PDB file of C-alpha atoms in Angstrom:
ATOM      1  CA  UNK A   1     -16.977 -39.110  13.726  1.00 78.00           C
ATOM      2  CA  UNK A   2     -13.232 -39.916  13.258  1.00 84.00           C
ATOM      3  CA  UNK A   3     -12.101 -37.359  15.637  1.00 87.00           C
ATOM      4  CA  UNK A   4     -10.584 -38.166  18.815  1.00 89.00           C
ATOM      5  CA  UNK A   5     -12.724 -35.967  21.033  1.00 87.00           C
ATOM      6  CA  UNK A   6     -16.281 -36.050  20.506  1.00 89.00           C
ATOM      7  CA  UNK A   7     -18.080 -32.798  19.592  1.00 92.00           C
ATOM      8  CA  UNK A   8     -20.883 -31.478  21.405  1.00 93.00           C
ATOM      9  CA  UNK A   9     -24.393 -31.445  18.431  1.00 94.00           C
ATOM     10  CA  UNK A  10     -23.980 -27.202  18.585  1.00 95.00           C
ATOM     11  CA  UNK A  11     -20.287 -27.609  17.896  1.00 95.00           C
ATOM     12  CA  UNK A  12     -21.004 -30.389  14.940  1.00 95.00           C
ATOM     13  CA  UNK A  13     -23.278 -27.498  13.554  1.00 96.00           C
ATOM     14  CA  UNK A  14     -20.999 -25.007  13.802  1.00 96.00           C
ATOM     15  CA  UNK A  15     -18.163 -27.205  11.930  1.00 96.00           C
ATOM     16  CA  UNK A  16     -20.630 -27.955   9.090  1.00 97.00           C
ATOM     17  CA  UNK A  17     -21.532 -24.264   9.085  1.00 97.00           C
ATOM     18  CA  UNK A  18     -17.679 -23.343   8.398  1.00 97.00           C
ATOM     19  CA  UNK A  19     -17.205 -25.944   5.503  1.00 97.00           C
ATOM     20  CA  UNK A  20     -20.545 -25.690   4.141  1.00 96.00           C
ATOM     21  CA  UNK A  21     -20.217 -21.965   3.715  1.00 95.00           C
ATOM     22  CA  UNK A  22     -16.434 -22.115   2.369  1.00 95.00           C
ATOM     23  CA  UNK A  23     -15.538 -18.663   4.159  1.00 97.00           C
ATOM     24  CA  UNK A  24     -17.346 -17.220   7.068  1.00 96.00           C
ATOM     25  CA  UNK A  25     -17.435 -15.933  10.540  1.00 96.00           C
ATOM     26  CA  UNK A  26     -18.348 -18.118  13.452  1.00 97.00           C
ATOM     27  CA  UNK A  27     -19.233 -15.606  16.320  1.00 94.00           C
ATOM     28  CA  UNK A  28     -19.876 -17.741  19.189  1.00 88.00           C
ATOM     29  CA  UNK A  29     -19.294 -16.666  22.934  1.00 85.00           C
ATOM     30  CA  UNK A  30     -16.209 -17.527  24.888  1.00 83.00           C
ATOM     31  CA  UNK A  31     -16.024 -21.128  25.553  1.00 82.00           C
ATOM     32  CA  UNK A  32     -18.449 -22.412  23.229  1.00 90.00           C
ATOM     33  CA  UNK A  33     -15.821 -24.484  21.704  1.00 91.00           C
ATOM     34  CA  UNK A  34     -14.720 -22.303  18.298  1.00 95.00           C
ATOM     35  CA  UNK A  35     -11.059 -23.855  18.244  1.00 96.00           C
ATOM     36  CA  UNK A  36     -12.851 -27.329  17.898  1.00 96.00           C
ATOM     37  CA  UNK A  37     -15.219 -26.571  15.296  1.00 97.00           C
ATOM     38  CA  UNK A  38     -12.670 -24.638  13.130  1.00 97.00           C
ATOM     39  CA  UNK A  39     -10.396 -27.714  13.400  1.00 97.00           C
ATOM     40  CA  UNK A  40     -13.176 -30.387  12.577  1.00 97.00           C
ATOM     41  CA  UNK A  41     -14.249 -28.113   9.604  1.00 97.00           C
ATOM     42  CA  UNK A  42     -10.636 -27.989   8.013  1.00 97.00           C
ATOM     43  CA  UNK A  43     -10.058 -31.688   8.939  1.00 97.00           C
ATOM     44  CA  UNK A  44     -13.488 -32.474   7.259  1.00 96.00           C
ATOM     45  CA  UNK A  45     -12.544 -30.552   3.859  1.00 97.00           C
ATOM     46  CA  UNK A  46      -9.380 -32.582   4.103  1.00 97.00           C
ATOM     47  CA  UNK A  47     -10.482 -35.975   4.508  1.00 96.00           C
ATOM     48  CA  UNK A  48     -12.534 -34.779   0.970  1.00 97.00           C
ATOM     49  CA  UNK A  49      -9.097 -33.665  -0.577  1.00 97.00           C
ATOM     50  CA  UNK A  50     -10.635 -30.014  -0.362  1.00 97.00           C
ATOM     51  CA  UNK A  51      -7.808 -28.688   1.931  1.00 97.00           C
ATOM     52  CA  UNK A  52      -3.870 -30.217   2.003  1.00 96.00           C
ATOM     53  CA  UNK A  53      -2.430 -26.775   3.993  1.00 98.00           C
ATOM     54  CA  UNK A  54      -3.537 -24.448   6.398  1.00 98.00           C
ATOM     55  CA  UNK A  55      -2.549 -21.746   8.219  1.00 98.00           C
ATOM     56  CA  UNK A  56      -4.126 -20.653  11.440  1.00 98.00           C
ATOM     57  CA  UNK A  57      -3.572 -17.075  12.842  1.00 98.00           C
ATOM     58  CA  UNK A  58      -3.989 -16.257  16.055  1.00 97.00           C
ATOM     59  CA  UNK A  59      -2.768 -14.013  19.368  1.00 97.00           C
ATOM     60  CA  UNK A  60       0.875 -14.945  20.021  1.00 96.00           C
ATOM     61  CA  UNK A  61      -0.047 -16.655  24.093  1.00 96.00           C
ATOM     62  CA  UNK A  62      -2.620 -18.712  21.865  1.00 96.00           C
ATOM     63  CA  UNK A  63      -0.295 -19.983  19.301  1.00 97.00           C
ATOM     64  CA  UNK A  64       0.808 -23.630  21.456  1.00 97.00           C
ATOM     65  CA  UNK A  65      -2.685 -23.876  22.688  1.00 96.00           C
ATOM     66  CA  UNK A  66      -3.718 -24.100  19.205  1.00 97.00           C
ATOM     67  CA  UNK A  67      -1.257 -26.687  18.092  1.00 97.00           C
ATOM     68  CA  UNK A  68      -2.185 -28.688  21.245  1.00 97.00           C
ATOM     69  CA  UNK A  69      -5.659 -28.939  20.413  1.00 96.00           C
ATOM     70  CA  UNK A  70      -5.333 -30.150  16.525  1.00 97.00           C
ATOM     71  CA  UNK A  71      -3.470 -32.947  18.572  1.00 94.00           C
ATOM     72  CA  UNK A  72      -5.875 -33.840  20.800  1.00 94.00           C
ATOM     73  CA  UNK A  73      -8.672 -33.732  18.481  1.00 94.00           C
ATOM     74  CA  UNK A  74      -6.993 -35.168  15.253  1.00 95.00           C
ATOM     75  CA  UNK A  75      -4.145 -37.303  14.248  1.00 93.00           C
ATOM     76  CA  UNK A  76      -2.878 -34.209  12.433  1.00 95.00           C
ATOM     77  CA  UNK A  77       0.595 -32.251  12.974  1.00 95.00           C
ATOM     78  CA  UNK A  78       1.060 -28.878  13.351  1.00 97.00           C
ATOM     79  CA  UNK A  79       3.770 -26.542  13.505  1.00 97.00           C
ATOM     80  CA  UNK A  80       3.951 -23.554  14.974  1.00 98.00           C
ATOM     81  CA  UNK A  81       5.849 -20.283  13.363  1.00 97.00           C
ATOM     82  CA  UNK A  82       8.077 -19.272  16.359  1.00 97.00           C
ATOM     83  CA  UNK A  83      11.847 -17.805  17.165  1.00 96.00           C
ATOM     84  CA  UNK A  84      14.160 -15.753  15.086  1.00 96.00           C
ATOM     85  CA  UNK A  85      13.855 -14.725  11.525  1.00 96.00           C
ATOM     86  CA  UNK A  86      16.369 -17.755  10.166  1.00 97.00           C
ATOM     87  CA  UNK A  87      14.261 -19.848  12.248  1.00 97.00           C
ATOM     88  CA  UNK A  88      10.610 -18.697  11.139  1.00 97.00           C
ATOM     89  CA  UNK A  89      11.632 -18.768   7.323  1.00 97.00           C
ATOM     90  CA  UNK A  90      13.160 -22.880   7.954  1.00 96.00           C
ATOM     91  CA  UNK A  91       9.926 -23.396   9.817  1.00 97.00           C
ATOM     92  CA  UNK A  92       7.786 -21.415   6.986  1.00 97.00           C
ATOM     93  CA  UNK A  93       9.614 -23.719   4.017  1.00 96.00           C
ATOM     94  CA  UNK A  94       9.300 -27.200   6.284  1.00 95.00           C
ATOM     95  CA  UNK A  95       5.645 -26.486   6.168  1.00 97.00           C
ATOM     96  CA  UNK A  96       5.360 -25.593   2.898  1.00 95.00           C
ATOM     97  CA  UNK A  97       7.795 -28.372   1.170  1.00 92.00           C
ATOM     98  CA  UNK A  98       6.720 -31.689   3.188  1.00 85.00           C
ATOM     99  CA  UNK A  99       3.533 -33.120   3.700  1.00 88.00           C
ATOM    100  CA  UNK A 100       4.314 -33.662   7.565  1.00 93.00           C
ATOM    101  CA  UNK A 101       2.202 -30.835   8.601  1.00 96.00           C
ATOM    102  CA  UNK A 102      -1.485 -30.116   8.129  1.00 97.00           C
ATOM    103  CA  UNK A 103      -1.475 -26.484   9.745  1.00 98.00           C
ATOM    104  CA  UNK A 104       0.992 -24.005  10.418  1.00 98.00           C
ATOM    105  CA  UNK A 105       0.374 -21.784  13.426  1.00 98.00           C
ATOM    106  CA  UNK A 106       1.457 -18.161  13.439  1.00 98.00           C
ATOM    107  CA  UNK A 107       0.412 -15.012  15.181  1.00 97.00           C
ATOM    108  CA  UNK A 108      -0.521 -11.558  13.832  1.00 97.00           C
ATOM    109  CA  UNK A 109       2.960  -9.710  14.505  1.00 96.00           C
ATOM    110  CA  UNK A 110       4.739 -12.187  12.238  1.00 97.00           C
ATOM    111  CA  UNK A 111       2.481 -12.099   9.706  1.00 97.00           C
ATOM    112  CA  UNK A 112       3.519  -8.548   9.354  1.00 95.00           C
ATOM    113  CA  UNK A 113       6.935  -9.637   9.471  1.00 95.00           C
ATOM    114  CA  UNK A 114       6.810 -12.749   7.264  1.00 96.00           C
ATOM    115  CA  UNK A 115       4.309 -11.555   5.138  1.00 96.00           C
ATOM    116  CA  UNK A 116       6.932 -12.222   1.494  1.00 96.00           C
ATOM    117  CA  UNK A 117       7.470 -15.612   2.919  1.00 96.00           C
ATOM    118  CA  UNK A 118       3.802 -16.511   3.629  1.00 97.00           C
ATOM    119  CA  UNK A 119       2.072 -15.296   0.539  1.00 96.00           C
ATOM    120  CA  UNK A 120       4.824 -17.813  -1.200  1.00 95.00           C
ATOM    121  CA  UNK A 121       3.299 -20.487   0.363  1.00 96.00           C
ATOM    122  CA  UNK A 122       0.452 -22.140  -1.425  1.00 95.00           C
ATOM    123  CA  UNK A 123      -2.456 -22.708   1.507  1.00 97.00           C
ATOM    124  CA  UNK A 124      -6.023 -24.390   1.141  1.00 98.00           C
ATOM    125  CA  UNK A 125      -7.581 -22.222   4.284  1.00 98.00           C
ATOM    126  CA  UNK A 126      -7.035 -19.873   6.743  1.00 98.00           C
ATOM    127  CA  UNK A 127      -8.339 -19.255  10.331  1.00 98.00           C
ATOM    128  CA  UNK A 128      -8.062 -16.310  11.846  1.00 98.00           C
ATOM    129  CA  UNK A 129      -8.267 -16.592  15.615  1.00 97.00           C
ATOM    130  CA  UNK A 130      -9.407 -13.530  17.421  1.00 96.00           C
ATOM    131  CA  UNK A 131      -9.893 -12.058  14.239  1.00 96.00           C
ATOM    132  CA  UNK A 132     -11.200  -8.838  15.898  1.00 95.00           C
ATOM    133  CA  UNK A 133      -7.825  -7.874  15.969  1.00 94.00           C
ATOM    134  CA  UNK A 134      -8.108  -6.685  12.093  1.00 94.00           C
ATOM    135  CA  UNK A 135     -11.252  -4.054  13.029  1.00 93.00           C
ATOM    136  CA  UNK A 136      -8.850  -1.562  11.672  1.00 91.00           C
ATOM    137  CA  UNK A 137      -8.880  -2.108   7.807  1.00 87.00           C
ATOM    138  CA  UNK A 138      -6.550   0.979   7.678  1.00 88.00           C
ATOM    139  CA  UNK A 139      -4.029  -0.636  10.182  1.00 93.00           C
ATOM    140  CA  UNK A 140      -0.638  -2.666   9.017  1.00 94.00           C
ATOM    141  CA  UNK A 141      -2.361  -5.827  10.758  1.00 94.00           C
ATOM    142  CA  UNK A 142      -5.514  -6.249   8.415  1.00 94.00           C
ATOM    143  CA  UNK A 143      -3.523  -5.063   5.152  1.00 94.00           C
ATOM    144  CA  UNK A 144      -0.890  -7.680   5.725  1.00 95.00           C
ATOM    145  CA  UNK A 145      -4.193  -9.689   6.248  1.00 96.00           C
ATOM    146  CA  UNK A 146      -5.576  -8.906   3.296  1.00 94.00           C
ATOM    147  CA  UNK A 147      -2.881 -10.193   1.241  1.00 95.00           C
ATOM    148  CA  UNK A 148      -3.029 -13.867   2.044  1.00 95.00           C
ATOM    149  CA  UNK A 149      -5.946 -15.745   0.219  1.00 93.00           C
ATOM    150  CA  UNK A 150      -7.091 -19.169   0.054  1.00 96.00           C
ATOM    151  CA  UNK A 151     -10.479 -20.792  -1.078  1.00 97.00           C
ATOM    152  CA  UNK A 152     -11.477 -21.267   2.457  1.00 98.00           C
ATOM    153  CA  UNK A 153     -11.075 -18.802   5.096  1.00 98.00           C
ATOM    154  CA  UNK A 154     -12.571 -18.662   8.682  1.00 98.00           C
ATOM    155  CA  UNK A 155     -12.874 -15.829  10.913  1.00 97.00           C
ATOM    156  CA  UNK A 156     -13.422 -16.488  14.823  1.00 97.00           C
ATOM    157  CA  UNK A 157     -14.537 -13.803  17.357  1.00 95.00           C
ATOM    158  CA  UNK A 158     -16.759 -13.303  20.476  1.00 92.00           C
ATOM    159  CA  UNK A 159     -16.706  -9.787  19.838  1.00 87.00           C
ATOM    160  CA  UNK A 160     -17.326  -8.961  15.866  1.00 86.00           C
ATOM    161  CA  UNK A 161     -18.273  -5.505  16.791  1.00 86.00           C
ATOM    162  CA  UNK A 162     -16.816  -4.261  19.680  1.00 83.00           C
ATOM    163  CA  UNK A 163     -17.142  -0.695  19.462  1.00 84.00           C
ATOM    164  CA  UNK A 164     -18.502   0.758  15.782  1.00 88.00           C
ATOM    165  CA  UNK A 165     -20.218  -1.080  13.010  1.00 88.00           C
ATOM    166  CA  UNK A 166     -17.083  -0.444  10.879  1.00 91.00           C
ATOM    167  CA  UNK A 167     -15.355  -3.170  12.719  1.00 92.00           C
ATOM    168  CA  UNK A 168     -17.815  -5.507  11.130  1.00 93.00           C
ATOM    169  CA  UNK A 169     -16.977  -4.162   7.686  1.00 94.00           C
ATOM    170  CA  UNK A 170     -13.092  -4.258   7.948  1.00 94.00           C
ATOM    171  CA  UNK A 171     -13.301  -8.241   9.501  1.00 95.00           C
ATOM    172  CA  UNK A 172     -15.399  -8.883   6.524  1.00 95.00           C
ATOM    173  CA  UNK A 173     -13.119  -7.120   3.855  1.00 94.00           C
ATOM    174  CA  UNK A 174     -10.881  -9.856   4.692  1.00 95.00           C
ATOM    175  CA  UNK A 175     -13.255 -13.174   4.852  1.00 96.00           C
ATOM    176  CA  UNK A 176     -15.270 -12.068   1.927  1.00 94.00           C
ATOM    177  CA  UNK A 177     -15.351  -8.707   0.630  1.00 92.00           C
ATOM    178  CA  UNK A 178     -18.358  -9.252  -2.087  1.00 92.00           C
ATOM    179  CA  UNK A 179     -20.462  -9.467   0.925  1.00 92.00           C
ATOM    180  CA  UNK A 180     -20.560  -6.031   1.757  1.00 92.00           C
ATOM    181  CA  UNK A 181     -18.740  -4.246  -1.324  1.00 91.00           C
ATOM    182  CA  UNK A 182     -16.574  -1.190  -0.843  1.00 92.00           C
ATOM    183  CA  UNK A 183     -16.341   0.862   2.538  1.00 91.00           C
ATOM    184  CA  UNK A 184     -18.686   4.043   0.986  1.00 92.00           C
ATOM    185  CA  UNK A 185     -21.204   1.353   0.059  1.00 93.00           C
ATOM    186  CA  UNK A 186     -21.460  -0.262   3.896  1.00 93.00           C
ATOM    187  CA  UNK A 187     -21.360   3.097   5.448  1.00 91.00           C
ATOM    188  CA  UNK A 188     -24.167   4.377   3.265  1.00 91.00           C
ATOM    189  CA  UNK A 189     -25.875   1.321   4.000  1.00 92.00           C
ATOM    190  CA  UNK A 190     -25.393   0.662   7.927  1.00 90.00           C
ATOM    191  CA  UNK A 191     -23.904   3.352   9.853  1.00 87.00           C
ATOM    192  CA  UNK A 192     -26.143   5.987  11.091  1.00 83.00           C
ATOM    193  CA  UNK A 193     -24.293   9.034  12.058  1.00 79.00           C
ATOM    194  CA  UNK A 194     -25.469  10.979  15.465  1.00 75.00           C
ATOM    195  CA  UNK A 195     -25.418  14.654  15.180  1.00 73.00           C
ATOM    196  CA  UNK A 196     -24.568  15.313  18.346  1.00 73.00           C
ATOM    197  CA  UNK A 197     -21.681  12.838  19.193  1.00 68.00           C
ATOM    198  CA  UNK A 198     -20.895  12.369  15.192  1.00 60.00           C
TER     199      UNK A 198
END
């Protein structure tokens, strides 16, 4: 109710759905509004001292978008990971040493990059924007991924399987990976193998 834009009653759902279930995927369609509820949800477990830092990953054309709309919906700053190394690891330790900034917006690539300097930083949440872009468990992107950690961590897609139910299993490796156990487990499980086309 303290926001500066007003959410729509299937976005205020969606919000409570993300900090009621402390890390999860919200899978709604494209324009449905899953920026918004990601931000209300982080800004909600902050107002209740839950979350002090957060960082939000996301495609590199998104990263501005995303600090423009914790703007417009909140009173909270972000800042967004950006430029040359010496410039990424200032903009890294401003966000972890003050208490200027709520978020701290980076894209996949520099996670890869950055990923000593990130894991030093102590973080309340993540959101992972996109986060079909870790479908690969094997790839560089979702193991550099899989080595940041916080108590609350959101995953948001249109697309959670694009292609093969494995894409499923590698996003959710990295949100929560007691809900499907290890990779033989889900494949024994879910996957059913065609003869024909393996």
């Amino acid at each position: 109710e303290d926001m500066k834009l007003r959410l729509y009653p299937f976005q205020i759902v969606g919000a409570s759905f993300l900090h009621d279930i402390q890390c999860g995927l919200l899978a709604d369609e494209m324009g449905l509004g899953k920026t918004s509820q990601a931000i209300a949800a982080i800004h909600r477990l902050w107002k209740e001292g839950k979350v002090n830092k957060a960082f939000v990953i996301c495609p590199s054309s998104l990263k501005y978008q995303w600090a423009s709309e914790i703007e417009k919906f909140t009173d909270h700053k972000a800042i967004v990971i950006d430029g040359t190394p010496k410039q990424r690891k200032e903009q890294i330790e401003a966000f972890s040493q003050g208490d200027e900034y709520l978020f701290a917006v980076i894209n996949y690539e520099l996670v890869r990059n950055d990923l000593d300097l990130l894991k030093s930083v102590q973080v309340d949440a993540i959101v992972a924007d996109e986060v079909h872009r870790i479908k690969n468990y094997k790839a560089k992107t979702s193991k550099a991924l899989n080595q940041l950690d916080a108590p609350f961590k959101f995953g948001l897609t249109g697309t959670p399987i694009q292609n093969k139910p494995e894409e499923l299993y590698s996003i959710f490796d990295w949100i929560n990976p007691m809900i499907f156990g290890s990779y033989w487990n889900f494949h024994r499980r879910y996957v059913v193998t065609g003869e024909k086309f393996g």
